[in-house]
PDB file of C-alpha atoms and ligand atoms in Angstrom:
ATOM      1  CA  MET A 224      94.845 -78.415  37.652  1.00  0.00           C
ATOM      2  CA  LYS A 225      94.893 -81.736  37.971  1.00  0.00           C
ATOM      3  CA  LYS A 226      90.949 -82.048  38.536  1.00  0.00           C
ATOM      4  CA  THR A 227      90.824 -80.137  34.968  1.00  0.00           C
ATOM      5  CA  LEU A 228      93.754 -82.803  33.541  1.00  0.00           C
ATOM      6  CA  PHE A 229      90.981 -85.781  34.792  1.00  0.00           C
ATOM      7  CA  LEU A 230      87.551 -84.223  33.626  1.00  0.00           C
ATOM      8  CA  LEU A 231      89.035 -83.468  29.658  1.00  0.00           C
ATOM      9  CA  ILE A 232      90.212 -87.196  29.856  1.00  0.00           C
ATOM     10  CA  ILE A 233      86.839 -88.051  30.335  1.00  0.00           C
ATOM     11  CA  LEU A 234      85.722 -85.635  28.442  1.00  0.00           C
ATOM     12  CA  LEU A 235      87.682 -86.553  25.412  1.00  0.00           C
ATOM     13  CA  ALA A 236      86.872 -89.758  26.237  1.00  0.00           C
ATOM     14  CA  ALA A 237      83.332 -89.085  25.682  1.00  0.00           C
ATOM     15  CA  GLY A 238      83.626 -86.905  23.065  1.00  0.00           C
ATOM     16  CA  ALA A 239      83.111 -88.993  20.306  1.00  0.00           C
ATOM     17  CA  VAL A 240      78.768 -89.532  21.167  1.00  0.00           C
ATOM     18  CA  PHE A 241      79.446 -85.032  21.720  1.00  0.00           C
ATOM     19  CA  LEU A 242      81.506 -84.240  18.600  1.00  0.00           C
ATOM     20  CA  SER A 243      78.497 -86.263  16.257  1.00  0.00           C
ATOM     21  CA  LEU A 244      75.527 -84.253  18.347  1.00  0.00           C
ATOM     22  CA  THR A 245      76.866 -80.787  18.557  1.00  0.00           C
ATOM     23  CA  ARG A 246      78.368 -81.446  14.488  1.00  0.00           C
ATOM     24  CA  LYS A 247      73.982 -82.367  13.881  1.00  0.00           C
ATOM     25  CA  GLN A 248      73.872 -79.373  16.325  1.00  0.00           C
ATOM     26  CA  LYS A 249      75.745 -77.466  13.876  1.00  0.00           C
ATOM     27  CA  SER A 250      74.257 -77.261  10.510  1.00  0.00           C
ATOM     28  CA  GLN A 251      70.892 -77.022  11.869  1.00  0.00           C
ATOM     29  CA  ASP A 252      73.009 -73.102  13.715  1.00  0.00           C
ATOM     30  CA  ALA A 253      74.096 -73.183  10.239  1.00  0.00           C
ATOM     31  CA  SER A 254      71.151 -73.572   8.508  1.00  0.00           C
ATOM     32  CA  ASN A 255      69.347 -71.040  10.366  1.00  0.00           C
ATOM     33  CA  GLY A 256      72.325 -68.346   9.420  1.00  0.00           C
ATOM     34  CA  GLN A 257      73.706 -67.308  12.514  1.00  0.00           C
ATOM     35  CA  VAL A 258      77.011 -67.748  13.287  1.00  0.00           C
ATOM     36  CA  LYS A 259      77.831 -68.608  16.064  1.00  0.00           C
ATOM     37  CA  VAL A 260      80.356 -66.640  19.319  1.00  0.00           C
ATOM     38  CA  ILE A 261      80.678 -68.199  23.031  1.00  0.00           C
ATOM     39  CA  ALA A 262      82.442 -64.869  24.966  1.00  0.00           C
ATOM     40  CA  SER A 263      84.294 -65.816  28.163  1.00  0.00           C
ATOM     41  CA  GLY A 264      83.298 -63.648  30.489  1.00  0.00           C
ATOM     42  CA  TYR A 265      80.896 -60.148  30.599  1.00  0.00           C
ATOM     43  CA  VAL A 266      83.137 -57.626  28.879  1.00  0.00           C
ATOM     44  CA  PRO A 267      83.970 -60.042  25.267  1.00  0.00           C
ATOM     45  CA  TYR A 268      79.970 -60.855  25.773  1.00  0.00           C
ATOM     46  CA  THR A 269      79.104 -57.275  25.405  1.00  0.00           C
ATOM     47  CA  VAL A 270      81.307 -56.174  22.546  1.00  0.00           C
ATOM     48  CA  ALA A 271      80.914 -59.036  20.283  1.00  0.00           C
ATOM     49  CA  LYS A 272      77.133 -58.434  20.518  1.00  0.00           C
ATOM     50  CA  GLN A 273      77.060 -54.948  19.875  1.00  0.00           C
ATOM     51  CA  ILE A 274      79.591 -55.743  16.532  1.00  0.00           C
ATOM     52  CA  ALA A 275      77.315 -58.380  15.750  1.00  0.00           C
ATOM     53  CA  GLY A 276      73.419 -56.594  16.621  1.00  0.00           C
ATOM     54  CA  ASP A 277      70.493 -58.839  15.367  1.00  0.00           C
ATOM     55  CA  ALA A 278      72.754 -61.571  12.563  1.00  0.00           C
ATOM     56  CA  ALA A 279      74.955 -64.201  15.110  1.00  0.00           C
ATOM     57  CA  ASP A 280      73.720 -65.889  18.272  1.00  0.00           C
ATOM     58  CA  VAL A 281      76.254 -64.193  20.843  1.00  0.00           C
ATOM     59  CA  SER A 282      76.237 -65.994  24.485  1.00  0.00           C
ATOM     60  CA  MET A 283      78.790 -66.432  26.992  1.00  0.00           C
ATOM     61  CA  LEU A 284      79.724 -69.265  29.435  1.00  0.00           C
ATOM     62  CA  LEU A 285      80.585 -67.410  32.633  1.00  0.00           C
ATOM     63  CA  PRO A 286      77.768 -66.840  34.498  1.00  0.00           C
ATOM     64  CA  ALA A 287      75.697 -63.492  35.728  1.00  0.00           C
ATOM     65  CA  ASN A 288      77.078 -62.673  38.720  1.00  0.00           C
ATOM     66  CA  ALA A 289      80.422 -64.979  38.939  1.00  0.00           C
ATOM     67  CA  GLU A 290      83.789 -63.623  38.420  1.00  0.00           C
ATOM     68  CA  PRO A 291      86.261 -63.852  36.016  1.00  0.00           C
ATOM     69  CA  HIS A 292      89.292 -64.736  37.808  1.00  0.00           C
ATOM     70  CA  SER A 293      88.389 -68.128  39.069  1.00  0.00           C
ATOM     71  CA  PHE A 294      86.050 -69.713  37.406  1.00  0.00           C
ATOM     72  CA  GLU A 295      85.706 -72.459  37.185  1.00  0.00           C
ATOM     73  CA  PRO A 296      83.728 -73.989  33.891  1.00  0.00           C
ATOM     74  CA  THR A 297      81.172 -76.790  33.772  1.00  0.00           C
ATOM     75  CA  PRO A 298      81.769 -80.042  32.077  1.00  0.00           C
ATOM     76  CA  GLY A 299      78.407 -78.400  29.726  1.00  0.00           C
ATOM     77  CA  ALA A 300      80.633 -75.334  29.144  1.00  0.00           C
ATOM     78  CA  ILE A 301      83.795 -77.447  28.098  1.00  0.00           C
ATOM     79  CA  VAL A 302      81.509 -79.208  26.140  1.00  0.00           C
ATOM     80  CA  SER A 303      78.947 -76.063  24.230  1.00  0.00           C
ATOM     81  CA  VAL A 304      82.670 -74.200  23.258  1.00  0.00           C
ATOM     82  CA  HIS A 305      82.437 -77.539  20.976  1.00  0.00           C
ATOM     83  CA  ASN A 306      79.573 -75.953  18.942  1.00  0.00           C
ATOM     84  CA  ALA A 307      81.283 -72.095  18.428  1.00  0.00           C
ATOM     85  CA  ASP A 308      82.289 -70.979  15.617  1.00  0.00           C
ATOM     86  CA  VAL A 309      83.957 -68.287  16.899  1.00  0.00           C
ATOM     87  CA  PHE A 310      85.576 -67.958  20.817  1.00  0.00           C
ATOM     88  CA  VAL A 311      86.362 -63.946  22.087  1.00  0.00           C
ATOM     89  CA  TYR A 312      88.076 -64.122  25.805  1.00  0.00           C
ATOM     90  CA  VAL A 313      89.938 -61.147  27.368  1.00  0.00           C
ATOM     91  CA  SER A 314      93.067 -63.374  28.172  1.00  0.00           C
ATOM     92  CA  PRO A 315      94.780 -66.232  29.574  1.00  0.00           C
ATOM     93  CA  ARG A 316      96.058 -64.214  32.645  1.00  0.00           C
ATOM     94  CA  LEU A 317      92.649 -62.017  33.338  1.00  0.00           C
ATOM     95  CA  GLU A 318      91.136 -66.100  33.136  1.00  0.00           C
ATOM     96  CA  PRO A 319      93.213 -68.649  33.545  1.00  0.00           C
ATOM     97  CA  TRP A 320      90.239 -71.644  32.987  1.00  0.00           C
ATOM     98  CA  VAL A 321      90.491 -70.593  29.032  1.00  0.00           C
ATOM     99  CA  THR A 322      93.474 -72.230  28.476  1.00  0.00           C
ATOM    100  CA  ASP A 323      91.177 -75.466  30.360  1.00  0.00           C
ATOM    101  CA  ILE A 324      88.050 -73.930  26.822  1.00  0.00           C
ATOM    102  CA  LEU A 325      91.077 -73.131  24.396  1.00  0.00           C
ATOM    103  CA  PRO A 326      91.897 -76.718  23.344  1.00  0.00           C
ATOM    104  CA  SER A 327      87.209 -78.077  22.592  1.00  0.00           C
ATOM    105  CA  LEU A 328      87.647 -75.471  20.410  1.00  0.00           C
ATOM    106  CA  ASP A 329      86.587 -76.960  16.893  1.00  0.00           C
ATOM    107  CA  LYS A 330      89.971 -76.727  13.876  1.00  0.00           C
ATOM    108  CA  ASN A 331      88.048 -74.314  11.743  1.00  0.00           C
ATOM    109  CA  ALA A 332      86.044 -71.671  15.742  1.00  0.00           C
ATOM    110  CA  LEU A 333      88.034 -68.835  15.553  1.00  0.00           C
ATOM    111  CA  ALA A 334      89.772 -67.247  18.683  1.00  0.00           C
ATOM    112  CA  VAL A 335      89.564 -63.791  19.624  1.00  0.00           C
ATOM    113  CA  ASP A 336      91.819 -62.575  21.885  1.00  0.00           C
ATOM    114  CA  ALA A 337      91.516 -58.805  23.679  1.00  0.00           C
ATOM    115  CA  ALA A 338      94.992 -58.772  25.202  1.00  0.00           C
ATOM    116  CA  ALA A 339      96.851 -59.402  21.842  1.00  0.00           C
ATOM    117  CA  SER A 340      96.392 -56.527  20.633  1.00  0.00           C
ATOM    118  CA  ALA A 341      96.413 -54.757  23.944  1.00  0.00           C
ATOM    119  CA  LYS A 342      99.066 -51.523  25.253  1.00  0.00           C
ATOM    120  CA  PRO A 343     100.721 -53.159  27.693  1.00  0.00           C
ATOM    121  CA  SER A 344      99.999 -53.419  31.495  1.00  0.00           C
ATOM    122  CA  LYS A 345     100.927 -54.597  34.626  1.00  0.00           C
ATOM    123  CA  ASP A 346      96.226 -54.368  35.266  1.00  0.00           C
ATOM    124  CA  PRO A 347      95.303 -57.755  33.347  1.00  0.00           C
ATOM    125  CA  HIS A 348      92.034 -55.033  32.664  1.00  0.00           C
ATOM    126  CA  ILE A 349      92.661 -53.644  29.217  1.00  0.00           C
ATOM    127  CA  TRP A 350      89.331 -53.179  28.485  1.00  0.00           C
ATOM    128  CA  MET A 351      89.408 -50.036  31.004  1.00  0.00           C
ATOM    129  CA  ASP A 352      91.574 -48.077  28.626  1.00  0.00           C
ATOM    130  CA  PHE A 353      89.490 -47.294  25.835  1.00  0.00           C
ATOM    131  CA  ASP A 354      92.461 -47.893  23.159  1.00  0.00           C
ATOM    132  CA  ASN A 355      92.620 -51.163  23.790  1.00  0.00           C
ATOM    133  CA  MET A 356      89.116 -51.348  23.512  1.00  0.00           C
ATOM    134  CA  ILE A 357      89.706 -50.371  19.573  1.00  0.00           C
ATOM    135  CA  PRO A 358      91.556 -53.523  18.079  1.00  0.00           C
ATOM    136  CA  PHE A 359      89.487 -55.419  20.399  1.00  0.00           C
ATOM    137  CA  ALA A 360      86.067 -54.434  18.485  1.00  0.00           C
ATOM    138  CA  GLN A 361      87.713 -54.676  14.938  1.00  0.00           C
ATOM    139  CA  ALA A 362      89.193 -58.430  15.720  1.00  0.00           C
ATOM    140  CA  ILE A 363      85.885 -59.122  16.935  1.00  0.00           C
ATOM    141  CA  ALA A 364      84.288 -58.082  13.452  1.00  0.00           C
ATOM    142  CA  GLN A 365      86.625 -59.386  11.559  1.00  0.00           C
ATOM    143  CA  ALA A 366      86.434 -62.697  12.633  1.00  0.00           C
ATOM    144  CA  LEU A 367      82.400 -62.718  12.199  1.00  0.00           C
ATOM    145  CA  THR A 368      83.195 -61.347   8.524  1.00  0.00           C
ATOM    146  CA  GLN A 369      84.930 -64.428   7.780  1.00  0.00           C
ATOM    147  CA  LYS A 370      82.780 -66.763   9.231  1.00  0.00           C
ATOM    148  CA  ASP A 371      79.707 -64.802   8.256  1.00  0.00           C
ATOM    149  CA  PRO A 372      80.898 -62.416   4.373  1.00  0.00           C
ATOM    150  CA  ALA A 373      76.509 -61.731   3.544  1.00  0.00           C
ATOM    151  CA  HIS A 374      76.723 -59.900   6.820  1.00  0.00           C
ATOM    152  CA  GLN A 375      79.683 -57.789   6.489  1.00  0.00           C
ATOM    153  CA  GLU A 376      77.972 -54.714   5.796  1.00  0.00           C
ATOM    154  CA  GLN A 377      75.979 -54.937   9.361  1.00  0.00           C
ATOM    155  CA  TYR A 378      79.493 -55.746  10.892  1.00  0.00           C
ATOM    156  CA  ALA A 379      80.876 -52.943   9.659  1.00  0.00           C
ATOM    157  CA  ALA A 380      78.615 -50.121  10.545  1.00  0.00           C
ATOM    158  CA  ASN A 381      77.739 -51.640  14.018  1.00  0.00           C
ATOM    159  CA  LEU A 382      82.329 -51.328  14.235  1.00  0.00           C
ATOM    160  CA  LYS A 383      82.089 -48.212  13.209  1.00  0.00           C
ATOM    161  CA  ALA A 384      79.264 -47.651  15.661  1.00  0.00           C
ATOM    162  CA  PHE A 385      81.189 -48.461  18.483  1.00  0.00           C
ATOM    163  CA  ASN A 386      84.215 -47.021  17.351  1.00  0.00           C
ATOM    164  CA  SER A 387      82.591 -43.522  17.495  1.00  0.00           C
ATOM    165  CA  GLN A 388      80.658 -44.437  21.167  1.00  0.00           C
ATOM    166  CA  LEU A 389      84.573 -44.962  22.508  1.00  0.00           C
ATOM    167  CA  GLU A 390      86.637 -41.316  21.547  1.00  0.00           C
ATOM    168  CA  GLU A 391      82.759 -39.479  22.892  1.00  0.00           C
ATOM    169  CA  LEU A 392      82.965 -41.613  26.415  1.00  0.00           C
ATOM    170  CA  ASP A 393      87.209 -41.043  26.049  1.00  0.00           C
ATOM    171  CA  ARG A 394      86.736 -36.835  25.029  1.00  0.00           C
ATOM    172  CA  GLN A 395      83.867 -37.647  27.869  1.00  0.00           C
ATOM    173  CA  PHE A 396      86.920 -39.114  30.464  1.00  0.00           C
ATOM    174  CA  ALA A 397      89.028 -36.828  29.777  1.00  0.00           C
ATOM    175  CA  ARG A 398      86.918 -33.505  29.713  1.00  0.00           C
ATOM    176  CA  GLY A 399      84.948 -34.747  33.018  1.00  0.00           C
ATOM    177  CA  LEU A 400      88.195 -36.206  35.449  1.00  0.00           C
ATOM    178  CA  GLU A 401      90.447 -33.444  34.301  1.00  0.00           C
ATOM    179  CA  ASN A 402      88.689 -30.438  36.975  1.00  0.00           C
ATOM    180  CA  CYS A 403      88.664 -32.189  40.587  1.00  0.00           C
ATOM    181  CA  LYS A 404      89.555 -32.184  44.274  1.00  0.00           C
ATOM    182  CA  TYR A 405      90.520 -35.711  44.575  1.00  0.00           C
ATOM    183  CA  ARG A 406      92.885 -37.707  42.094  1.00  0.00           C
ATOM    184  CA  ARG A 407      93.348 -40.880  44.504  1.00  0.00           C
ATOM    185  CA  ILE A 408      90.323 -42.843  43.784  1.00  0.00           C
ATOM    186  CA  MET A 409      90.044 -45.027  46.665  1.00  0.00           C
ATOM    187  CA  HIS A 410      88.993 -48.359  46.016  1.00  0.00           C
ATOM    188  CA  VAL A 411      87.089 -50.505  48.123  1.00  0.00           C
ATOM    189  CA  GLY A 412      87.442 -54.048  45.855  1.00  0.00           C
ATOM    190  CA  HIS A 413      90.687 -54.985  43.211  1.00  0.00           C
ATOM    191  CA  LEU A 414      93.028 -53.135  41.797  1.00  0.00           C
ATOM    192  CA  ALA A 415      90.247 -53.611  38.542  1.00  0.00           C
ATOM    193  CA  PHE A 416      90.670 -49.703  37.459  1.00  0.00           C
ATOM    194  CA  GLY A 417      94.543 -49.018  37.118  1.00  0.00           C
ATOM    195  CA  ASN A 418      94.281 -49.044  33.291  1.00  0.00           C
ATOM    196  CA  LEU A 419      91.431 -46.486  33.674  1.00  0.00           C
ATOM    197  CA  ALA A 420      93.209 -44.383  36.392  1.00  0.00           C
ATOM    198  CA  SER A 421      97.404 -43.310  34.472  1.00  0.00           C
ATOM    199  CA  ARG A 422      94.819 -42.519  31.190  1.00  0.00           C
ATOM    200  CA  TYR A 423      93.666 -39.704  33.314  1.00  0.00           C
ATOM    201  CA  GLY A 424      96.136 -39.046  34.876  1.00  0.00           C
ATOM    202  CA  LEU A 425      94.082 -39.919  38.684  1.00  0.00           C
ATOM    203  CA  GLU A 426      96.053 -42.875  41.345  1.00  0.00           C
ATOM    204  CA  LEU A 427      94.319 -46.024  42.445  1.00  0.00           C
ATOM    205  CA  THR A 428      95.111 -46.939  46.037  1.00  0.00           C
ATOM    206  CA  ALA A 429      92.697 -50.904  45.993  1.00  0.00           C
ATOM    207  CA  LEU A 430      91.806 -53.707  49.314  1.00  0.00           C
ATOM    208  CA  ALA A 431      92.669 -55.819  46.993  1.00  0.00           C
ATOM    209  CA  GLY A 432      95.154 -56.912  44.139  1.00  0.00           C
ATOM    210  CA  THR A 433      94.419 -57.965  40.307  1.00  0.00           C
ATOM    211  CA  SER A 434      92.018 -60.699  40.949  1.00  0.00           C
ATOM    212  CA  HIS A 435      89.316 -61.502  43.972  1.00  0.00           C
ATOM    213  CA  ASP A 436      91.817 -64.169  45.266  1.00  0.00           C
ATOM    214  CA  GLY A 437      92.683 -64.624  48.598  1.00  0.00           C
ATOM    215  CA  GLU A 438      90.868 -63.456  51.918  1.00  0.00           C
ATOM    216  CA  HIS A 439      92.536 -59.324  52.831  1.00  0.00           C
ATOM    217  CA  SER A 440      95.361 -59.799  56.149  1.00  0.00           C
ATOM    218  CA  VAL A 441      93.736 -57.545  58.870  1.00  0.00           C
ATOM    219  CA  LYS A 442      96.672 -55.590  58.313  1.00  0.00           C
ATOM    220  CA  ARG A 443      95.707 -54.056  54.362  1.00  0.00           C
ATOM    221  CA  LEU A 444      92.301 -53.717  55.857  1.00  0.00           C
ATOM    222  CA  ALA A 445      94.228 -50.908  58.383  1.00  0.00           C
ATOM    223  CA  GLN A 446      96.219 -49.795  56.134  1.00  0.00           C
ATOM    224  CA  VAL A 447      93.325 -48.792  53.942  1.00  0.00           C
ATOM    225  CA  VAL A 448      91.373 -47.009  56.852  1.00  0.00           C
ATOM    226  CA  ASP A 449      94.462 -45.179  57.391  1.00  0.00           C
ATOM    227  CA  LEU A 450      95.506 -43.914  53.999  1.00  0.00           C
ATOM    228  CA  ILE A 451      91.152 -43.421  53.313  1.00  0.00           C
ATOM    229  CA  LYS A 452      91.160 -40.909  56.316  1.00  0.00           C
ATOM    230  CA  LYS A 453      94.727 -39.545  55.788  1.00  0.00           C
ATOM    231  CA  SER A 454      93.460 -39.252  52.401  1.00  0.00           C
ATOM    232  CA  GLY A 455      89.909 -36.820  53.596  1.00  0.00           C
ATOM    233  CA  THR A 456      88.379 -37.633  50.843  1.00  0.00           C
ATOM    234  CA  PRO A 457      84.367 -38.010  51.610  1.00  0.00           C
ATOM    235  CA  TYR A 458      83.689 -41.294  49.113  1.00  0.00           C
ATOM    236  CA  VAL A 459      85.607 -44.813  48.335  1.00  0.00           C
ATOM    237  CA  PHE A 460      84.453 -45.980  46.029  1.00  0.00           C
ATOM    238  CA  THR A 461      83.555 -50.209  45.912  1.00  0.00           C
ATOM    239  CA  GLU A 462      82.514 -53.029  43.676  1.00  0.00           C
ATOM    240  CA  PRO A 463      78.357 -53.797  43.432  1.00  0.00           C
ATOM    241  CA  ALA A 464      78.540 -56.802  42.131  1.00  0.00           C
ATOM    242  CA  LEU A 465      80.311 -57.652  45.286  1.00  0.00           C
ATOM    243  CA  SER A 466      79.318 -57.772  48.543  1.00  0.00           C
ATOM    244  CA  GLN A 467      78.547 -55.182  50.823  1.00  0.00           C
ATOM    245  CA  ASN A 468      79.493 -56.178  54.084  1.00  0.00           C
ATOM    246  CA  LEU A 469      83.311 -54.933  54.194  1.00  0.00           C
ATOM    247  CA  ALA A 470      82.888 -51.461  52.115  1.00  0.00           C
ATOM    248  CA  GLY A 471      79.639 -50.838  54.601  1.00  0.00           C
ATOM    249  CA  VAL A 472      82.567 -51.376  57.381  1.00  0.00           C
ATOM    250  CA  LEU A 473      85.409 -49.401  55.536  1.00  0.00           C
ATOM    251  CA  ALA A 474      82.595 -46.911  55.691  1.00  0.00           C
ATOM    252  CA  GLN A 475      81.846 -46.864  58.441  1.00  0.00           C
ATOM    253  CA  GLU A 476      84.806 -46.712  60.410  1.00  0.00           C
ATOM    254  CA  THR A 477      86.139 -44.080  57.549  1.00  0.00           C
ATOM    255  CA  GLY A 478      82.949 -41.818  58.220  1.00  0.00           C
ATOM    256  CA  ALA A 479      83.081 -41.921  54.430  1.00  0.00           C
ATOM    257  CA  LYS A 480      80.481 -41.734  51.539  1.00  0.00           C
ATOM    258  CA  LEU A 481      80.218 -45.513  49.247  1.00  0.00           C
ATOM    259  CA  LEU A 482      79.741 -45.329  45.935  1.00  0.00           C
ATOM    260  CA  PRO A 483      79.594 -47.786  42.646  1.00  0.00           C
ATOM    261  CA  LEU A 484      82.695 -49.026  40.544  1.00  0.00           C
ATOM    262  CA  TYR A 485      81.741 -51.025  37.488  1.00  0.00           C
ATOM    263  CA  THR A 486      84.547 -53.590  37.041  1.00  0.00           C
ATOM    264  CA  VAL A 487      82.487 -54.597  33.492  1.00  0.00           C
ATOM    265  CA  GLU A 488      84.207 -58.179  34.110  1.00  0.00           C
ATOM    266  CA  HIS A 489      81.803 -58.686  36.365  1.00  0.00           C
ATOM    267  CA  VAL A 490      77.498 -57.894  36.292  1.00  0.00           C
ATOM    268  CA  SER A 491      74.970 -57.718  38.527  1.00  0.00           C
ATOM    269  CA  VAL A 492      71.916 -60.922  37.885  1.00  0.00           C
ATOM    270  CA  GLN A 493      69.501 -57.267  36.991  1.00  0.00           C
ATOM    271  CA  ASP A 494      72.320 -55.832  34.609  1.00  0.00           C
ATOM    272  CA  ALA A 495      72.341 -59.024  32.951  1.00  0.00           C
ATOM    273  CA  GLN A 496      69.118 -59.052  32.120  1.00  0.00           C
ATOM    274  CA  ASP A 497      69.131 -56.045  30.932  1.00  0.00           C
ATOM    275  CA  ASN A 498      72.307 -56.713  28.935  1.00  0.00           C
ATOM    276  CA  VAL A 499      73.462 -52.713  30.408  1.00  0.00           C
ATOM    277  CA  SER A 500      76.702 -52.468  27.765  1.00  0.00           C
ATOM    278  CA  TYR A 501      79.993 -51.671  27.643  1.00  0.00           C
ATOM    279  CA  ALA A 502      79.893 -47.673  26.930  1.00  0.00           C
ATOM    280  CA  GLU A 503      76.460 -47.662  29.702  1.00  0.00           C
ATOM    281  CA  LEU A 504      79.210 -49.272  32.856  1.00  0.00           C
ATOM    282  CA  MET A 505      81.828 -47.212  31.970  1.00  0.00           C
ATOM    283  CA  ARG A 506      79.430 -43.637  32.256  1.00  0.00           C
ATOM    284  CA  ARG A 507      77.810 -44.899  35.459  1.00  0.00           C
ATOM    285  CA  ASN A 508      81.978 -44.599  35.595  1.00  0.00           C
ATOM    286  CA  LEU A 509      82.512 -41.462  35.020  1.00  0.00           C
ATOM    287  CA  THR A 510      79.551 -40.187  36.868  1.00  0.00           C
ATOM    288  CA  SER A 511      80.558 -42.148  40.110  1.00  0.00           C
ATOM    289  CA  LEU A 512      83.541 -40.786  39.603  1.00  0.00           C
ATOM    290  CA  GLN A 513      82.831 -37.397  39.253  1.00  0.00           C
ATOM    291  CA  ARG A 514      80.535 -37.110  41.878  1.00  0.00           C
ATOM    292  CA  GLY A 515      83.389 -39.415  44.591  1.00  0.00           C
ATOM    293  CA  LEU A 516      85.789 -36.682  43.561  1.00  0.00           C
ATOM    294  CA  GLU A 517      84.268 -33.242  43.048  1.00  0.00           C
ATOM    295  CA  CYS A 518      85.184 -32.698  39.851  1.00  0.00           C
ATOM    296  CA  GLN A 519      84.039 -29.829  38.336  1.00  0.00           C
ATOM    297  CA  LEU A 520      82.878 -29.344  34.461  1.00  0.00           C
TER     298      LEU A 520
HETATM  299 ZN1   ZN B 623      89.204 -57.817  37.730  1.00  0.00          ZN
END
């Protein structure tokens, strides 16, 4: 934290030069008629992109294949935030580094915090409950409309389409996970699916906590291997954006097969390049869960 503070002081000293440059840049952006939206990571990025369509310029700070919990923003990233008209993020609980970014925002910029209207939960991965996405998408649409009233109808139409997609996904998850042979998700990753599990009456065992921090203890590994063996589950789940070595060892040790679960916050370089949507990643999750938990439709 001290290192980041020091960095911020240096940046503030250089601020006058940067501000004159960024103001110039800003007026150019405005002349293109594009509102500039910067997202902290992939979840706010993909939602903002869907609500904005081609009317706004949406980018994200987190590089593809980086995870949001322990990311350290580069000085370039902090400076680029000066250019944002709208900054969208999940929460300082999920992304502690966002606290260092927020003071860099222009005083006229709008900040949208996904957790502001989310249900209270121990699990900061709030987008794993579809209900939490409705007020978040609405807040993004409101911020875009405030900065760019000329595209109000487009933002409203995209918001409506997004909400319909959420309703359909929720119906598919509820129906698809109703009648399953197994009801415990054995996840060889971090605790990112707690909200999803509780929404659909499933149990969750994860190897790590709610972030990627820390090494897995030998004791915890042994416990999870034991739980997988006892459960008799033929499948365990893994995060495809993480190294698969550990998951492979656990699969070999327990005889269970691996299926992917997508956290959305952390995507592969390929998925980022393909601009894969939130809905698509959640559909992939449903397919994996139905197969792994042996659900009947
Ligand atoms: Zn996470």
